[in-house]
Amino acid sequence: MIRVRILVFAAAVLCQLGVPAWMILQREWTLRDGVRVKFRVEPLDPRDEVLGRHVRFKIPASKVTLEESAETPSLVRAYGVLELDQEGFGRFTAVRNEPPEAGAYLRVQVRREGNSGTVRLPFDRYYLPEDLASIAGAGRKQALRSGKVDAHVTLRVHRGDGVIEGFYVQDTPILDYLKAGAVRNGEQGEMP
């Protein structure tokens, strides 16, 4: 009886360690082997005591044509096939129920609207290091909140998984953008 309990305990410990380890490995494989894709975004800068300092962003809606024969509910999980332009910016060209055999694709949610649908990505925020986020200048933070800056995220995409690699404002990494505003204005302090 004691051996059974020890085996059950050992199996539970292995599961508790194995699942996070697998998630970390999958993220690292995606970062290492994935295709770099950029998406233009509309940034927001919320302050959330539970989630910490992060930049929420909204990727402009991607409309795609759905297959006529597909009888799907209004919100469905699918695979969005990506096409990249010369600058590396991605757009969805098709949505499939099964992963394609080649090319870049992401697991997405699709909101069906007749024969077309709107693609929604599974992520919408970029987390900033707490100690570095607090040095941002007020003018830069206001510009970021207004949504009137040119911003994009870079992802690594591999076998349907996507990992955010960086967030850029006017082709500058977001932390450098915020630091430059703080230095230029002689500001330093807590983000409002």
mmCIF file of C-alpha atoms in Angstrom:
data_model
loop_
_atom_site.group_PDB
_atom_site.id
_atom_site.type_symbol
_atom_site.label_atom_id
_atom_site.label_comp_id
_atom_site.label_asym_id
_atom_site.label_seq_id
_atom_site.Cartn_x
_atom_site.Cartn_y
_atom_site.Cartn_z
ATOM 1 C CA MET A 1 0.000 0.000 0.000
ATOM 2 C CA ILE A 2 2.842 2.361 0.834
ATOM 3 C CA ARG A 3 4.450 1.727 -2.575
ATOM 4 C CA VAL A 4 1.250 2.703 -4.353
ATOM 5 C CA ARG A 5 1.092 5.971 -2.403
ATOM 6 C CA ILE A 6 4.735 6.698 -3.194
ATOM 7 C CA LEU A 7 4.127 5.986 -6.893
ATOM 8 C CA VAL A 8 1.047 8.233 -6.945
ATOM 9 C CA PHE A 9 2.981 10.994 -5.162
ATOM 10 C CA ALA A 10 5.914 10.644 -7.586
ATOM 11 C CA ALA A 11 3.558 10.781 -10.589
ATOM 12 C CA ALA A 12 1.907 13.944 -9.209
ATOM 13 C CA VAL A 13 5.310 15.600 -8.673
ATOM 14 C CA LEU A 14 6.417 14.671 -12.198
ATOM 15 C CA CYS A 15 3.229 16.146 -13.675
ATOM 16 C CA GLN A 16 3.612 19.350 -11.678
ATOM 17 C CA LEU A 17 7.185 19.766 -12.885
ATOM 18 C CA GLY A 18 6.650 18.361 -16.372
ATOM 19 C CA VAL A 19 3.831 20.644 -17.542
ATOM 20 C CA PRO A 20 5.632 23.953 -16.843
ATOM 21 C CA ALA A 21 8.877 22.526 -18.230
ATOM 22 C CA TRP A 22 7.088 21.524 -21.434
ATOM 23 C CA MET A 23 5.539 24.996 -21.760
ATOM 24 C CA ILE A 24 8.958 26.644 -21.323
ATOM 25 C CA LEU A 25 10.563 24.322 -23.886
ATOM 26 C CA GLN A 26 7.790 24.974 -26.393
ATOM 27 C CA ARG A 27 8.220 28.750 -25.989
ATOM 28 C CA GLU A 28 11.994 28.491 -26.422
ATOM 29 C CA TRP A 29 11.617 26.313 -29.551
ATOM 30 C CA THR A 30 9.237 28.877 -31.017
ATOM 31 C CA LEU A 31 11.672 31.729 -30.292
ATOM 32 C CA ARG A 32 14.596 29.765 -31.756
ATOM 33 C CA ASP A 33 12.993 28.149 -34.825
ATOM 34 C CA GLY A 34 10.070 30.455 -35.565
ATOM 35 C CA VAL A 35 9.546 32.804 -38.485
ATOM 36 C CA ARG A 36 9.675 36.511 -37.529
ATOM 37 C CA VAL A 37 6.373 38.259 -38.273
ATOM 38 C CA LYS A 38 5.471 41.894 -37.557
ATOM 39 C CA PHE A 39 1.978 43.241 -36.893
ATOM 40 C CA ARG A 40 1.018 46.911 -36.736
ATOM 41 C CA VAL A 41 -0.738 47.622 -33.456
ATOM 42 C CA GLU A 42 -2.670 50.312 -31.627
ATOM 43 C CA PRO A 43 -1.067 50.545 -28.148
ATOM 44 C CA LEU A 44 -2.792 51.305 -24.853
ATOM 45 C CA ASP A 45 -0.979 51.836 -21.542
ATOM 46 C CA PRO A 46 -3.055 50.596 -18.611
ATOM 47 C CA ARG A 47 -1.978 50.293 -15.006
ATOM 48 C CA ASP A 48 -3.199 47.111 -13.400
ATOM 49 C CA GLU A 49 -2.199 46.266 -9.840
ATOM 50 C CA VAL A 50 -2.859 42.567 -10.419
ATOM 51 C CA LEU A 51 -1.258 42.090 -13.859
ATOM 52 C CA GLY A 52 1.584 44.571 -13.334
ATOM 53 C CA ARG A 53 2.984 47.081 -15.824
ATOM 54 C CA HIS A 54 2.171 46.133 -19.379
ATOM 55 C CA VAL A 55 1.271 47.652 -22.705
ATOM 56 C CA ARG A 56 -2.025 46.409 -24.067
ATOM 57 C CA PHE A 57 -2.353 46.507 -27.793
ATOM 58 C CA LYS A 58 -4.976 45.948 -30.396
ATOM 59 C CA ILE A 59 -4.117 44.536 -33.795
ATOM 60 C CA PRO A 60 -6.375 46.087 -36.437
ATOM 61 C CA ALA A 61 -9.060 43.609 -37.481
ATOM 62 C CA SER A 62 -8.044 41.128 -40.144
ATOM 63 C CA LYS A 63 -10.951 40.184 -42.375
ATOM 64 C CA VAL A 64 -10.701 36.873 -44.217
ATOM 65 C CA THR A 65 -13.032 34.944 -46.486
ATOM 66 C CA LEU A 66 -14.198 31.639 -45.025
ATOM 67 C CA GLU A 67 -14.892 28.461 -46.944
ATOM 68 C CA GLU A 68 -18.494 28.186 -48.156
ATOM 69 C CA SER A 69 -18.885 24.615 -46.933
ATOM 70 C CA ALA A 70 -17.622 25.339 -43.447
ATOM 71 C CA GLU A 71 -20.490 25.173 -41.007
ATOM 72 C CA THR A 72 -18.961 26.851 -38.005
ATOM 73 C CA PRO A 73 -20.387 28.631 -34.988
ATOM 74 C CA SER A 74 -19.958 32.394 -34.619
ATOM 75 C CA LEU A 75 -16.659 32.001 -32.700
ATOM 76 C CA VAL A 76 -14.332 29.157 -33.646
ATOM 77 C CA ARG A 77 -10.699 28.182 -33.099
ATOM 78 C CA ALA A 78 -8.822 27.720 -36.347
ATOM 79 C CA TYR A 79 -5.469 28.199 -38.075
ATOM 80 C CA GLY A 80 -4.790 31.570 -39.716
ATOM 81 C CA VAL A 81 -2.439 31.344 -42.697
ATOM 82 C CA LEU A 82 0.020 34.261 -42.798
ATOM 83 C CA GLU A 83 1.495 36.074 -45.754
ATOM 84 C CA LEU A 84 4.453 38.431 -45.228
ATOM 85 C CA ASP A 85 5.186 41.577 -47.223
ATOM 86 C CA GLN A 86 8.722 42.789 -48.066
ATOM 87 C CA GLU A 87 9.084 44.545 -44.693
ATOM 88 C CA GLY A 88 8.055 41.410 -42.773
ATOM 89 C CA PHE A 89 4.571 42.598 -41.808
ATOM 90 C CA GLY A 90 2.053 39.779 -41.739
ATOM 91 C CA ARG A 91 -1.550 39.556 -42.795
ATOM 92 C CA PHE A 92 -3.946 36.657 -42.714
ATOM 93 C CA THR A 93 -4.857 35.323 -46.149
ATOM 94 C CA ALA A 94 -6.956 32.312 -45.177
ATOM 95 C CA VAL A 95 -8.376 30.440 -42.232
ATOM 96 C CA ARG A 96 -8.375 26.653 -42.099
ATOM 97 C CA ASN A 97 -9.736 24.056 -39.726
ATOM 98 C CA GLU A 98 -6.528 22.016 -40.012
ATOM 99 C CA PRO A 99 -2.940 23.308 -39.899
ATOM 100 C CA PRO A 100 -1.364 23.816 -43.344
ATOM 101 C CA GLU A 101 1.542 21.590 -44.331
ATOM 102 C CA ALA A 102 3.904 24.496 -45.071
ATOM 103 C CA GLY A 103 4.263 28.206 -44.406
ATOM 104 C CA ALA A 104 3.639 30.388 -41.395
ATOM 105 C CA TYR A 105 0.364 30.040 -39.517
ATOM 106 C CA LEU A 106 -1.057 30.786 -36.083
ATOM 107 C CA ARG A 107 -3.765 29.270 -33.929
ATOM 108 C CA VAL A 108 -6.414 31.986 -33.795
ATOM 109 C CA GLN A 109 -10.047 32.616 -32.989
ATOM 110 C CA VAL A 110 -12.326 33.637 -35.820
ATOM 111 C CA ARG A 111 -15.585 35.520 -35.356
ATOM 112 C CA ARG A 112 -17.798 34.439 -38.239
ATOM 113 C CA GLU A 113 -19.862 37.077 -40.064
ATOM 114 C CA GLY A 114 -21.558 35.371 -43.011
ATOM 115 C CA ASN A 115 -18.948 34.227 -45.563
ATOM 116 C CA SER A 116 -16.214 36.284 -43.932
ATOM 117 C CA GLY A 117 -14.668 36.393 -40.502
ATOM 118 C CA THR A 118 -12.529 38.540 -38.233
ATOM 119 C CA VAL A 119 -9.306 36.985 -36.922
ATOM 120 C CA ARG A 120 -8.395 37.502 -33.267
ATOM 121 C CA LEU A 121 -4.916 36.680 -31.979
ATOM 122 C CA PRO A 122 -4.458 34.823 -28.691
ATOM 123 C CA PHE A 123 -2.443 37.653 -27.064
ATOM 124 C CA ASP A 124 -2.972 41.363 -26.528
ATOM 125 C CA ARG A 125 -0.337 42.614 -24.085
ATOM 126 C CA TYR A 126 3.400 43.103 -23.757
ATOM 127 C CA TYR A 127 4.835 43.097 -20.233
ATOM 128 C CA LEU A 128 7.480 45.621 -19.217
ATOM 129 C CA PRO A 129 10.075 45.138 -16.483
ATOM 130 C CA GLU A 130 8.746 46.956 -13.408
ATOM 131 C CA ASP A 131 12.032 48.681 -12.581
ATOM 132 C CA LEU A 132 12.502 50.018 -16.126
ATOM 133 C CA ALA A 133 8.889 50.927 -16.841
ATOM 134 C CA SER A 134 8.812 53.513 -14.051
ATOM 135 C CA ILE A 135 11.416 55.772 -15.727
ATOM 136 C CA ALA A 136 9.231 56.727 -18.673
ATOM 137 C CA GLY A 137 8.600 60.372 -19.391
ATOM 138 C CA ALA A 138 5.038 61.721 -19.154
ATOM 139 C CA GLY A 139 5.037 63.042 -22.734
ATOM 140 C CA ARG A 140 5.977 59.655 -24.147
ATOM 141 C CA LYS A 141 3.415 57.882 -21.981
ATOM 142 C CA GLN A 142 0.721 60.293 -23.180
ATOM 143 C CA ALA A 143 1.694 59.729 -26.824
ATOM 144 C CA LEU A 144 1.518 55.982 -26.279
ATOM 145 C CA ARG A 145 -1.908 56.231 -24.644
ATOM 146 C CA SER A 146 -3.253 58.406 -27.463
ATOM 147 C CA GLY A 147 -2.658 55.633 -30.011
ATOM 148 C CA LYS A 148 -1.255 58.203 -32.443
ATOM 149 C CA VAL A 149 2.212 56.676 -32.645
ATOM 150 C CA ASP A 150 3.451 54.158 -35.204
ATOM 151 C CA ALA A 151 3.821 50.889 -33.284
ATOM 152 C CA HIS A 152 4.291 47.218 -34.089
ATOM 153 C CA VAL A 153 5.004 43.931 -32.353
ATOM 154 C CA THR A 154 7.318 41.238 -33.609
ATOM 155 C CA LEU A 155 6.395 37.629 -33.095
ATOM 156 C CA ARG A 156 8.110 34.354 -33.683
ATOM 157 C CA VAL A 157 5.680 31.898 -35.256
ATOM 158 C CA HIS A 158 6.316 28.153 -35.317
ATOM 159 C CA ARG A 159 3.795 25.344 -35.902
ATOM 160 C CA GLY A 160 0.804 27.461 -34.925
ATOM 161 C CA ASP A 161 2.368 28.890 -31.776
ATOM 162 C CA GLY A 162 3.303 32.543 -31.487
ATOM 163 C CA VAL A 163 5.579 34.237 -28.973
ATOM 164 C CA ILE A 164 5.944 38.007 -28.731
ATOM 165 C CA GLU A 165 9.574 38.875 -29.282
ATOM 166 C CA GLY A 166 9.455 42.671 -29.040
ATOM 167 C CA PHE A 167 7.319 45.796 -29.039
ATOM 168 C CA TYR A 168 8.460 48.769 -31.121
ATOM 169 C CA VAL A 169 7.318 52.386 -31.209
ATOM 170 C CA GLN A 170 8.492 54.345 -34.259
ATOM 171 C CA ASP A 171 10.946 51.490 -35.033
ATOM 172 C CA THR A 172 12.518 51.825 -31.571
ATOM 173 C CA PRO A 173 12.181 49.203 -28.795
ATOM 174 C CA ILE A 174 9.529 50.463 -26.390
ATOM 175 C CA LEU A 175 11.834 50.763 -23.376
ATOM 176 C CA ASP A 176 14.339 52.830 -25.373
ATOM 177 C CA TYR A 177 11.457 54.987 -26.644
ATOM 178 C CA LEU A 178 10.196 55.606 -23.096
ATOM 179 C CA LYS A 179 13.733 56.220 -21.726
ATOM 180 C CA ALA A 180 14.467 58.749 -24.494
ATOM 181 C CA GLY A 181 11.378 60.731 -23.519
ATOM 182 C CA ALA A 182 12.389 60.718 -19.851
ATOM 183 C CA VAL A 183 15.944 61.869 -20.612
ATOM 184 C CA ARG A 184 14.847 64.537 -23.100
ATOM 185 C CA ASN A 185 12.342 66.047 -20.678
ATOM 186 C CA GLY A 186 14.474 65.567 -17.579
ATOM 187 C CA GLU A 187 11.659 63.517 -16.119
ATOM 188 C CA GLN A 188 11.953 60.454 -14.007
ATOM 189 C CA GLY A 189 9.335 58.874 -11.884
ATOM 190 C CA GLU A 190 6.387 56.615 -11.616
ATOM 191 C CA MET A 191 4.105 55.989 -14.584
ATOM 192 C CA PRO A 192 0.668 57.457 -13.810
#
